[in-house]
Coordinates of C-alpha atoms and ligand atoms in Angstrom, one line a residue:
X403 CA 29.1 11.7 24.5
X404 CA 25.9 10.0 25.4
X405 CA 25.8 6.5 26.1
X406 CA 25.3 4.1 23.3
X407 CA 21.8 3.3 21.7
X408 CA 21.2 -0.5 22.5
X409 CA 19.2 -2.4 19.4
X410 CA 17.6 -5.4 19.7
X411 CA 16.6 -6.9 16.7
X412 CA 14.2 -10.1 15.9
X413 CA 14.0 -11.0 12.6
X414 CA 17.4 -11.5 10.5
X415 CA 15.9 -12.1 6.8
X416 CA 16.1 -9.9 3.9
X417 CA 15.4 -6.4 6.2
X418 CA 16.7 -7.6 9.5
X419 CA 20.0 -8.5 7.9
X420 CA 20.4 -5.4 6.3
X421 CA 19.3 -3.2 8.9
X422 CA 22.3 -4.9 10.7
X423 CA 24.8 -4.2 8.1
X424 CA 24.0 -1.0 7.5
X425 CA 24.0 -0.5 11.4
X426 CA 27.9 -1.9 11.1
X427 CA 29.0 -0.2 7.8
X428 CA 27.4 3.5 8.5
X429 CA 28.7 3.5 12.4
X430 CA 30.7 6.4 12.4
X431 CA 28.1 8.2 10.4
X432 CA 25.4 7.6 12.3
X433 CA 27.8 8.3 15.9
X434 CA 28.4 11.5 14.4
X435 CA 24.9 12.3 13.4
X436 CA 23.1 11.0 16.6
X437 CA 25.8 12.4 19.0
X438 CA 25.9 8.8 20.5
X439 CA 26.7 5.3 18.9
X440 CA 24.2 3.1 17.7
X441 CA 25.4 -1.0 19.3
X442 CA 22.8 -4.2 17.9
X443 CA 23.5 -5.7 21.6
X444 CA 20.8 -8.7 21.0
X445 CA 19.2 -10.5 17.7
X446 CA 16.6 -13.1 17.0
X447 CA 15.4 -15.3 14.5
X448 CA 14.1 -18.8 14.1
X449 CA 17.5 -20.7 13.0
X450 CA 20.6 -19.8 14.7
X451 CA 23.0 -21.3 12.6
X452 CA 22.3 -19.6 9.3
X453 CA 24.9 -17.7 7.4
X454 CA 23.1 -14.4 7.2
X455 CA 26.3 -12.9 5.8
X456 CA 27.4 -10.6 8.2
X457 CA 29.0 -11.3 12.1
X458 CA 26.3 -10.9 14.7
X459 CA 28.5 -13.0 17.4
X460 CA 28.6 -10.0 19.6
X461 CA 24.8 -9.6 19.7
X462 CA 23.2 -12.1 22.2
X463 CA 21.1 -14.5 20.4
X464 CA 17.7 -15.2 21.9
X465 CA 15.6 -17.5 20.6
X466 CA 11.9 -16.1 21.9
X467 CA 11.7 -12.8 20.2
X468 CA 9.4 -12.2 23.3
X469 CA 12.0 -12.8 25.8
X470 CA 14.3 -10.8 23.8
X471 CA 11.5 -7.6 24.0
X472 CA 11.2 -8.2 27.6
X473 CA 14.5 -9.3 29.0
X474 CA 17.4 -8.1 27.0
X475 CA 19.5 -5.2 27.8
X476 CA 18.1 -2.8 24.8
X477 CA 16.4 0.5 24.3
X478 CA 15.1 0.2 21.0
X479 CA 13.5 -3.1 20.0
X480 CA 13.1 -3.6 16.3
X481 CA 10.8 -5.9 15.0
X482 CA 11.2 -7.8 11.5
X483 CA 9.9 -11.2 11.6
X484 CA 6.7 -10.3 10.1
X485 CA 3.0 -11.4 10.2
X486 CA -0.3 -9.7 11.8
X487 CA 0.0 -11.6 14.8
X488 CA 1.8 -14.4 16.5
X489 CA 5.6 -13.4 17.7
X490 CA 5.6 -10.1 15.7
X491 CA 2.3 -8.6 18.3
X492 CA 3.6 -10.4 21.3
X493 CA 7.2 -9.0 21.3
X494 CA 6.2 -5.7 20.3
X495 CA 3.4 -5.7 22.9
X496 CA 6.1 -6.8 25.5
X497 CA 9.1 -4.8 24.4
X498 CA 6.0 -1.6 24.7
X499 CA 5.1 -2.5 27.6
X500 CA 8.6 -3.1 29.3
X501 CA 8.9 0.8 28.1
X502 CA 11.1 0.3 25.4
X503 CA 10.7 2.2 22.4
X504 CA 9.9 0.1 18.8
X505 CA 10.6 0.4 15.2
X506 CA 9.0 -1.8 13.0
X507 CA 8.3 -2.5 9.4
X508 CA 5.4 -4.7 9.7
X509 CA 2.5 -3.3 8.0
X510 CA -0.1 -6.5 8.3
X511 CA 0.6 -5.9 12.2
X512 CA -0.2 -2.0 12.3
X513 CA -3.3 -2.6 9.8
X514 CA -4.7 -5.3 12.7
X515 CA -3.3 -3.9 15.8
X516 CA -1.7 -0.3 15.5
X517 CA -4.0 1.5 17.6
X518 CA -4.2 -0.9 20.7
X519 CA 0.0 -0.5 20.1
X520 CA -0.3 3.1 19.7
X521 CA -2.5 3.2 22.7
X522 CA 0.5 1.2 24.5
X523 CA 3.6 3.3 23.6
X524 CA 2.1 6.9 24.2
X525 CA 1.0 5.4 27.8
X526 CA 4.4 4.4 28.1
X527 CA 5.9 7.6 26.6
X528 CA 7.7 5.6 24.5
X529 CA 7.9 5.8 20.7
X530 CA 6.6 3.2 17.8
X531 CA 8.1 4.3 14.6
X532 CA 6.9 2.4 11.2
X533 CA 8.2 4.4 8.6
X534 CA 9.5 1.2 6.9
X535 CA 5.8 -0.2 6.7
X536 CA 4.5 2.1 4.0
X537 CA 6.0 2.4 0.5
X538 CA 9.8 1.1 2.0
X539 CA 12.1 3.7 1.4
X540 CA 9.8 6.6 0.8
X541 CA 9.6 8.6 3.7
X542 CA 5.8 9.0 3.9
X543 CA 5.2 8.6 7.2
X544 CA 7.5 11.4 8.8
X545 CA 5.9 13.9 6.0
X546 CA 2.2 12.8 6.6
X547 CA 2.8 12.8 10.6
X548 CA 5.3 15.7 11.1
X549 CA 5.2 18.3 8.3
X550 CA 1.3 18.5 7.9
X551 CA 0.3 19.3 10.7
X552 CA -2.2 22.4 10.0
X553 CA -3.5 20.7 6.9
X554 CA -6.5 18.9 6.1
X555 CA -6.3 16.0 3.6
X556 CA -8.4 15.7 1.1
X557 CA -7.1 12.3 -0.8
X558 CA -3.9 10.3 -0.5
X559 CA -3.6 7.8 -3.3
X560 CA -0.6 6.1 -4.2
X561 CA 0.7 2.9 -5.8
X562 CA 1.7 1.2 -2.9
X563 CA 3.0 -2.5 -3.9
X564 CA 6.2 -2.6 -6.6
X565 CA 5.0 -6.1 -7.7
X566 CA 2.0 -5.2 -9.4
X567 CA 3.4 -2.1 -10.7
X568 CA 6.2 -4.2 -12.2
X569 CA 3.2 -6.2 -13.6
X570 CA 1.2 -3.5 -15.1
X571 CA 4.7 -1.8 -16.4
X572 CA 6.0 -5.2 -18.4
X573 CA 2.3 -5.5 -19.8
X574 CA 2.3 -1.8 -21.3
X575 CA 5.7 -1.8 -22.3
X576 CA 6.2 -5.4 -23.9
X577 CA 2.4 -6.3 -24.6
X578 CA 2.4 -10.0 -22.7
X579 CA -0.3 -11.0 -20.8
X580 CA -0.7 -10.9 -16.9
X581 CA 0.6 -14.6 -16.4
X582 CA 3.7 -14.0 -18.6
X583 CA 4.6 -11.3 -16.8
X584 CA 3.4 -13.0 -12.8
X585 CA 5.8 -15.7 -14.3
X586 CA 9.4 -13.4 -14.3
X587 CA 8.5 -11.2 -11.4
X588 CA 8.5 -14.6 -9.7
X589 CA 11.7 -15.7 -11.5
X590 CA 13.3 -12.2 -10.6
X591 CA 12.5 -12.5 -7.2
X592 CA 9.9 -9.4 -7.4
X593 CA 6.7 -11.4 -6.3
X594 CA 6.3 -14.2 -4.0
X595 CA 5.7 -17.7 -4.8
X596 CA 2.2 -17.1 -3.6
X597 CA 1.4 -13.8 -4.9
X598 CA -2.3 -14.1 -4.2
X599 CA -1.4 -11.3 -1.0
X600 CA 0.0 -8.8 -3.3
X601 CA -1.9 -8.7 -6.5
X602 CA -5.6 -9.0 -5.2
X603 CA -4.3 -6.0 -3.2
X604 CA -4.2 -7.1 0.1
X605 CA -0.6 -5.4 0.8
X606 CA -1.4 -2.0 -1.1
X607 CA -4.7 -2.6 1.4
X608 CA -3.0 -2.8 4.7
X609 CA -0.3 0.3 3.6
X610 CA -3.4 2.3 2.6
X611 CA -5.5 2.2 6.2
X612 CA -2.0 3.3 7.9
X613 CA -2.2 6.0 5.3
X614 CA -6.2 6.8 6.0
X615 CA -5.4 7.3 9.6
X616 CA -2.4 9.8 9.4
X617 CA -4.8 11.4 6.6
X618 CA -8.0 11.8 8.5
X619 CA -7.4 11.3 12.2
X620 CA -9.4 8.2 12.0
X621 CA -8.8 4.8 13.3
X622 CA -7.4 2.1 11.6
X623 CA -10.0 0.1 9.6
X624 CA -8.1 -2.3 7.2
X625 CA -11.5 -4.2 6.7
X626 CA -14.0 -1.6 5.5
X627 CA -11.7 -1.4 2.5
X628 CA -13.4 -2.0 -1.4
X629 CA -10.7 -4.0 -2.9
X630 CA -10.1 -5.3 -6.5
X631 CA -6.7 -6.9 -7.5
X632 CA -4.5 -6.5 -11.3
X633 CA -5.6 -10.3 -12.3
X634 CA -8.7 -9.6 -14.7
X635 CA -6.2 -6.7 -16.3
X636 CA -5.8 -7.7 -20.1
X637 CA -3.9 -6.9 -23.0
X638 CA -7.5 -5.0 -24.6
X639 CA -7.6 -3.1 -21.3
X640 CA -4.2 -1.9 -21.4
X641 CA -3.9 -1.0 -25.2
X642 CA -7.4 0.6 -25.0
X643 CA -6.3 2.9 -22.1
X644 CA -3.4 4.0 -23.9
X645 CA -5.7 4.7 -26.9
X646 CA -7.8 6.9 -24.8
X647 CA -4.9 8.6 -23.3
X648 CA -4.8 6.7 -20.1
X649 CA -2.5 4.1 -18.0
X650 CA -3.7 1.5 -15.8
X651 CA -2.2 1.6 -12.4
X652 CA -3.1 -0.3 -9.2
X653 CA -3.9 2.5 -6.4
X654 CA -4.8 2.7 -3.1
X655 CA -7.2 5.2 -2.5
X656 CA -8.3 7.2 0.4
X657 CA -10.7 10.5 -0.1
X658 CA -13.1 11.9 2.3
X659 CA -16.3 12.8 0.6
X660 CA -19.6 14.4 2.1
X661 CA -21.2 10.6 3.5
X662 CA -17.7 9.4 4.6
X663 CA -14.5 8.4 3.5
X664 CA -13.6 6.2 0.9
X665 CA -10.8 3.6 1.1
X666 CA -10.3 2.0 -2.2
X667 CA -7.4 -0.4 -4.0
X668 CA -8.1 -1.5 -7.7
X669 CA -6.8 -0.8 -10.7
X670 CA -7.6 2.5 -11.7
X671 CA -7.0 4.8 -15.0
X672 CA -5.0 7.9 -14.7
X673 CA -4.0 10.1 -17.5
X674 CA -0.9 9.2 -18.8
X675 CA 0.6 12.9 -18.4
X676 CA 0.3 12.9 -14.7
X677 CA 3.2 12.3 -12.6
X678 CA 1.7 9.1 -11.1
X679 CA 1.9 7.8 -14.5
X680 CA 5.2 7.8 -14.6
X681 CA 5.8 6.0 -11.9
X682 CA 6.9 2.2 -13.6
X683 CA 8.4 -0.7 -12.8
X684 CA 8.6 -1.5 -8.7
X685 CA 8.6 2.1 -7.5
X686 CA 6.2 3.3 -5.0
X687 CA 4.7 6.6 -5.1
X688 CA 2.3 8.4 -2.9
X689 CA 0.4 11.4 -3.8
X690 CA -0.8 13.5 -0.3
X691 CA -3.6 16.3 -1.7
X692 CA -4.4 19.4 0.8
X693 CA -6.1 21.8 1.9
X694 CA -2.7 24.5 2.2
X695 CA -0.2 22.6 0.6
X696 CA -2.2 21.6 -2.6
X697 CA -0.4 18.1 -3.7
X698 CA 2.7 16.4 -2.8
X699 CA 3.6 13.7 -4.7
X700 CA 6.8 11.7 -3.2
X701 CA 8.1 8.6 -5.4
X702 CA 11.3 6.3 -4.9
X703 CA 12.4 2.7 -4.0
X704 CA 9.2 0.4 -2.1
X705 CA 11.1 -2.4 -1.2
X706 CA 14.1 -4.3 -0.9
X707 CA 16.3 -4.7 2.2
X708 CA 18.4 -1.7 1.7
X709 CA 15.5 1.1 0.7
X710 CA 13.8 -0.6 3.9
X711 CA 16.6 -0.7 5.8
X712 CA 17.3 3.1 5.2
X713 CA 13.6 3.3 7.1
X714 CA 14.3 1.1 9.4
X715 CA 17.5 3.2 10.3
X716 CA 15.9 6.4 10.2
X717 CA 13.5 5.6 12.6
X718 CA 16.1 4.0 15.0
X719 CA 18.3 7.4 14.6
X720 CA 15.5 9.7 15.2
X721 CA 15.4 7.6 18.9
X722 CA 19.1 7.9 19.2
X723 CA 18.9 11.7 18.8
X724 CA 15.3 12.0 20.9
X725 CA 16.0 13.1 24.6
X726 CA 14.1 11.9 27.8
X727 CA 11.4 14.2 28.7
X728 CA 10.5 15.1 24.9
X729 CA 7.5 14.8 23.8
X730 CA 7.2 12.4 20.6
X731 CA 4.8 13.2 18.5
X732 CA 1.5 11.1 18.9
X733 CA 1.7 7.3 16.5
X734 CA -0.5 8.3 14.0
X735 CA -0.6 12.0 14.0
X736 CA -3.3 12.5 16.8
X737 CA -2.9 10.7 20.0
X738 CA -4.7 7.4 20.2
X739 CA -7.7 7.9 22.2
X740 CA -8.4 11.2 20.1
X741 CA -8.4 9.3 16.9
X742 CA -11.9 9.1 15.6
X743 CA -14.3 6.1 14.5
X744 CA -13.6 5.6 10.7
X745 CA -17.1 6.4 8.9
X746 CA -17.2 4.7 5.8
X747 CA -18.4 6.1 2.3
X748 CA -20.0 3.6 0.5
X749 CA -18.8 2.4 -2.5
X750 CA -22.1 2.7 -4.6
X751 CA -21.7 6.3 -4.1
X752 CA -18.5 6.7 -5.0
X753 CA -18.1 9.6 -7.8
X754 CA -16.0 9.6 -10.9
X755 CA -15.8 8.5 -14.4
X756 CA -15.9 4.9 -15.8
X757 CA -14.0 2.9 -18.4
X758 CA -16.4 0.2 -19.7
X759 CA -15.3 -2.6 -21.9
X760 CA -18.2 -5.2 -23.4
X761 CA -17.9 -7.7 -25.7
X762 CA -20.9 -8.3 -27.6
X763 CA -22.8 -10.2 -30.6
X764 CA -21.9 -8.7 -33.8
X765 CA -26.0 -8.3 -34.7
X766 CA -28.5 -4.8 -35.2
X767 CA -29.7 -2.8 -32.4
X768 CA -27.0 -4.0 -29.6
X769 CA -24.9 -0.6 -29.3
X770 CA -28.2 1.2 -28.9
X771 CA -29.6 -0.9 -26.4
X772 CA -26.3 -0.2 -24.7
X773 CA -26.7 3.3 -24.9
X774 CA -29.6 3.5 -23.7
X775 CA -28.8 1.5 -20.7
X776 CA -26.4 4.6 -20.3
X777 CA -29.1 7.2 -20.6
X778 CA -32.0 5.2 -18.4
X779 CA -29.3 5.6 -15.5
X780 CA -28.3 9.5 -16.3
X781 CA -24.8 8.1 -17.7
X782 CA -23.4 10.8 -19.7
X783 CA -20.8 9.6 -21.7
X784 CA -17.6 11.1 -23.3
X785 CA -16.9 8.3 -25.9
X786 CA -18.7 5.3 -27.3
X787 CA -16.6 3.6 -29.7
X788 CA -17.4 0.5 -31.9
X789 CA -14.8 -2.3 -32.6
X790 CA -14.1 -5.5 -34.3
X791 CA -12.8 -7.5 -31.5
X792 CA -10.2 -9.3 -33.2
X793 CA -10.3 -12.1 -36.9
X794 CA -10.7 -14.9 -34.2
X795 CA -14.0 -13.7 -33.6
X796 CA -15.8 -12.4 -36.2
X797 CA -19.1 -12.9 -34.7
X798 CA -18.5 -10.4 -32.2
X799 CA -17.7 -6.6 -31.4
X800 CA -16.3 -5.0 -29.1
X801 CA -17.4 -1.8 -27.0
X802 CA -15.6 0.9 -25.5
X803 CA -17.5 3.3 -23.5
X804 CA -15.6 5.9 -21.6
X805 CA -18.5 7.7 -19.1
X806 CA -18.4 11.4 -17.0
X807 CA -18.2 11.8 -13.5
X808 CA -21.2 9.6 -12.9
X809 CA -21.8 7.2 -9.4
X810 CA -20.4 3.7 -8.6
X811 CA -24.4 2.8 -8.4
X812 CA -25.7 3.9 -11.8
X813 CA -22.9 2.0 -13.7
X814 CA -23.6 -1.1 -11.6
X815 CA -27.1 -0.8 -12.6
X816 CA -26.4 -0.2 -16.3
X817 CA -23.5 -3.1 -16.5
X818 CA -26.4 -5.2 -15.0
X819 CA -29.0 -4.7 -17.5
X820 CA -26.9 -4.7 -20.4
X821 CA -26.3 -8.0 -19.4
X822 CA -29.9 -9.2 -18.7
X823 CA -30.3 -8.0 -22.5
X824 CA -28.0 -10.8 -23.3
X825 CA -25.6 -9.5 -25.5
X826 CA -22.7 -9.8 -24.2
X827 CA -20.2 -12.8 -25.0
X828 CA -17.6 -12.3 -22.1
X829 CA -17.5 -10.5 -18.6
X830 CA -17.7 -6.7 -18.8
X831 CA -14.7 -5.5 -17.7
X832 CA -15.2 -1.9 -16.1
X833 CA -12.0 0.2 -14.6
X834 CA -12.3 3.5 -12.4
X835 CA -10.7 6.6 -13.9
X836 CA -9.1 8.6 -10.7
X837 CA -8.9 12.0 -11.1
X838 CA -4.6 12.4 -11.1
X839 CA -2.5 16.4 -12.0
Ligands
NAP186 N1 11.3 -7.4 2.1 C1 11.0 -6.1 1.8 O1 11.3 -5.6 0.8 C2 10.1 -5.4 2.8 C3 9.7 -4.1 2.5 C4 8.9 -3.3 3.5 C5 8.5 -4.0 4.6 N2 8.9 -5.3 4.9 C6 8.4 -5.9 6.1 O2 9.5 -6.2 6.9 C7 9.3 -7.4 7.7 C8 10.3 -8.4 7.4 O3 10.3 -8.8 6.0 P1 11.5 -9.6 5.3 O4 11.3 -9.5 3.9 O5 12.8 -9.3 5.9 O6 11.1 -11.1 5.9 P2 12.0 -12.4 5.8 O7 13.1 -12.3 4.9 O8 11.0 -13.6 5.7 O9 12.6 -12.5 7.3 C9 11.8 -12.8 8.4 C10 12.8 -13.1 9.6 O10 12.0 -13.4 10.8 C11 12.5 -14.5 11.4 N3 11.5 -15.2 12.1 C12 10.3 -15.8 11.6 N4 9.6 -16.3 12.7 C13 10.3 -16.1 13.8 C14 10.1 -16.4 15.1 N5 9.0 -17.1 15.6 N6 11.0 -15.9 16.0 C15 12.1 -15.3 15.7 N7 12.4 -14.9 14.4 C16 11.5 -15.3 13.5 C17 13.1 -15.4 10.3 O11 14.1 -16.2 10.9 P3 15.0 -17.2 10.0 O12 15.8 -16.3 9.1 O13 15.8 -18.0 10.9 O14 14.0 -18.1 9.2 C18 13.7 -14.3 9.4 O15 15.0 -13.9 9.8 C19 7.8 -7.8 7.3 O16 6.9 -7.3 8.2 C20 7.6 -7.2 5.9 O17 6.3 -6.9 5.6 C21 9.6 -6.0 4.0

């Protein structure tokens, strides 16, 4: 038999600590699998002395996850401490550069740094698996990197972070408001205690340029990303969508159009027969649209130490079973100096229908003026409909428009002088509809 995959691991929290156990408790699995054992031969983390519910005393504890990259007798280094920079770059740079191979789950890193890392391993012929980074569990990247290959993307779009779509579930399903429901995913442990990150979309943001890349062959561009979080989402918004035969869903978009490529996250309407409507609570789906394949649509578990550890363990296995001399296939598809500059669509052109929500004085003349807003800016619309907005407010109305394909541009313009007319009593609310089988 070969001789034993060593593991290094830095970062013993809610992954780390599984990816250890699971390690321990799938051993003779994984031996029999890989043709070689898989030993955790070093570990880091910050505090040495807490229980982390599983015996790591045979692992060398280092206390510089940099020194453990560099100096510790390992072949794979797996990094799961977190963050876009600090230790998480600097031990991956240095466990890269001492020619070890990496596995890590650390999406904020790859958005920031992935192709100067990428650049690194494939100099160093040495692999940098993330397939942990996107969507947990879901094995997205393997299917976008390996079993594509021929196809040109068209769009990816997927909901990518399990706290708002716990969020935007609970409201549909039980008709509370956004804070009720932010309140229990705290309480269950499904959002953080500072959730700003997740639900203005900075996670399903980060996820989504990984995605873009393996898409498009372009480099990573995390900032040129239009982003819009769940927290303006309310009760109207939701029960009107399922009036009109849509569900709200927080996607991350990426579609290459004829002035660029579009890399979108906001909450989006999709028809609530399509499969990505189905998708509830905190699953993760992504939805990969081609040129030969037509779409994919994979869904499952997007967090959680054991659906990330499975990723995490996957991607250590696949370097247990790779052989010296192999070619690995390139980090993000194409090999990193071949990836091309990301050009950006902009998001006033962007193409698609429009859910509009107003809420207006109750007087003469206002849906008309609103319509013709429509019509001076070539707005076609499928539905205008009229409503009492609730018995609280009996001076005002509410309006639901629901518009064809149209551009980002002319509704902009419309919204704007609808509200120089000064009818409206609250913010306009207006939600993308997405195009979904
Ligand atoms: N949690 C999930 O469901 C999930 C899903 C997908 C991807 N991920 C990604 O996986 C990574 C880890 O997430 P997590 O949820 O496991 O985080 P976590 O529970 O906060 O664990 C972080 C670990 O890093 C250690 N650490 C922090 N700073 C360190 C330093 N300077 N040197 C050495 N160790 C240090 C901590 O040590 P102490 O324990 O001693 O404090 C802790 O063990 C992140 O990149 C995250 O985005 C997580």
């Amino acid at each position: 038999m070969a001789e034993a995959l060593r593991v290094g691991i830095a970062g013993l929290g809610t992954v780390g600590a599984s990816v250890a156990r699971v390690l321990r408790d799938k051993a003779a699995e994984l031996t029999r699998q890989c043709g070689r054992d898989i030993v955790v031969t070093a570990v880091s983390a910050r505090d040495p002395k807490r229980d982390r519910g599983i015996d790591l005393s045979a692992a060398k504890w280092f206390d510089d996850p940099v020194e453990l990259a560099e100096k510790a007798d390992i072949d794979v280094f797996v990094e799961l401490i977190g963050g876009d920079d600090g230790p998480a770059r600097l031990s991956v740079k240095a466990a890269l550069e001492a020619g070890r191979h990496v596995v890590t789950a650390n999406k904020a890193l790859l958005a920031k740094h992935g192709v100067a890392l990428a650049e690194i391993a494939e100099k160093k012929g040495v692999l940098l698996n993330y397939e942990a980074a996107v969507a947990g569990g879901i094995p997205v990247i393997k299917t976008m990197r390996e079993a594509m290959a021929g196809n040109a993307v068209t769009r990816v779009f997927g909901i990518l972070n399990g706290t708002c779509n716990y969020i935007l579930t609970r409201m549909e399903a039980e008709g509370i408001s956004f804070d009720a429901c932010l309140k229990d995913a705290q309480r269950l442990g499904y959002a953080e205690a500072d959730p700003t990150f997740d639900i203005e979309g900075h996670d399903t943001a980060h996820k989504l340029s990984i995605l873009t890349s393996l898409a498009f062959g372009t480099k990573i561009a995390a900032n040129d990303i239009y982003m819009e979080g769940i927290s303006n989402i309310t009760q109207a918004d939701i029960r009107a969508a399922g009036d009109l035969g849509y569900r709200i869903k927080l996607l991350g978009v990426a579609q290459r159009t004829d002035s660029g490529i579009e890399q979108r996250v906001h909450p989006t309407m999709v028809p609530t027969a399509s499969v990505i409507a189905q998708v509830h609570g905190v699953t993760n789906a992504v939805a990969i649209e081609t040129d030969i394949l037509g779409e994919l649509l994979l869904s499952g578990p997007g967090a959680g130490g054991n659906a990330t550890a499975s990723a995490v363990i996957g991607d250590i296995a696949d370097i247990a079973k790779s052989r010296p001399g192999f070619q690995h296939a390139p980090v993000f598809g194409w090999p990193a100096k071949e990836l091309k500059p990301y050009k950006k669509a902009r998001m006033r052109s962007h193409a698609g229908g429009y859910f509009i929500r107003l809420t207006v004085h109750d007087r003469t003349g206002v849906f008309a003026a609103i319509a013709k807003r429509m019509a001076d800016n070539d707005i076609s619309l499928e539905s205008i409909v009229q409503q009492a907005a609730g018995p609280e407010t009996q001076a005002q109305k509410t309006v639901i428009l629901v518009t064809h394909e149209t551009t980002e541009a002319a509704v902009r313009k419309a919204v704007e002088g609808i509200i120089k007319d000064g009818h409206l009593t609250d913010k306009a609310q207006v939600i993308r509809i997405e195009r979904a089988e």
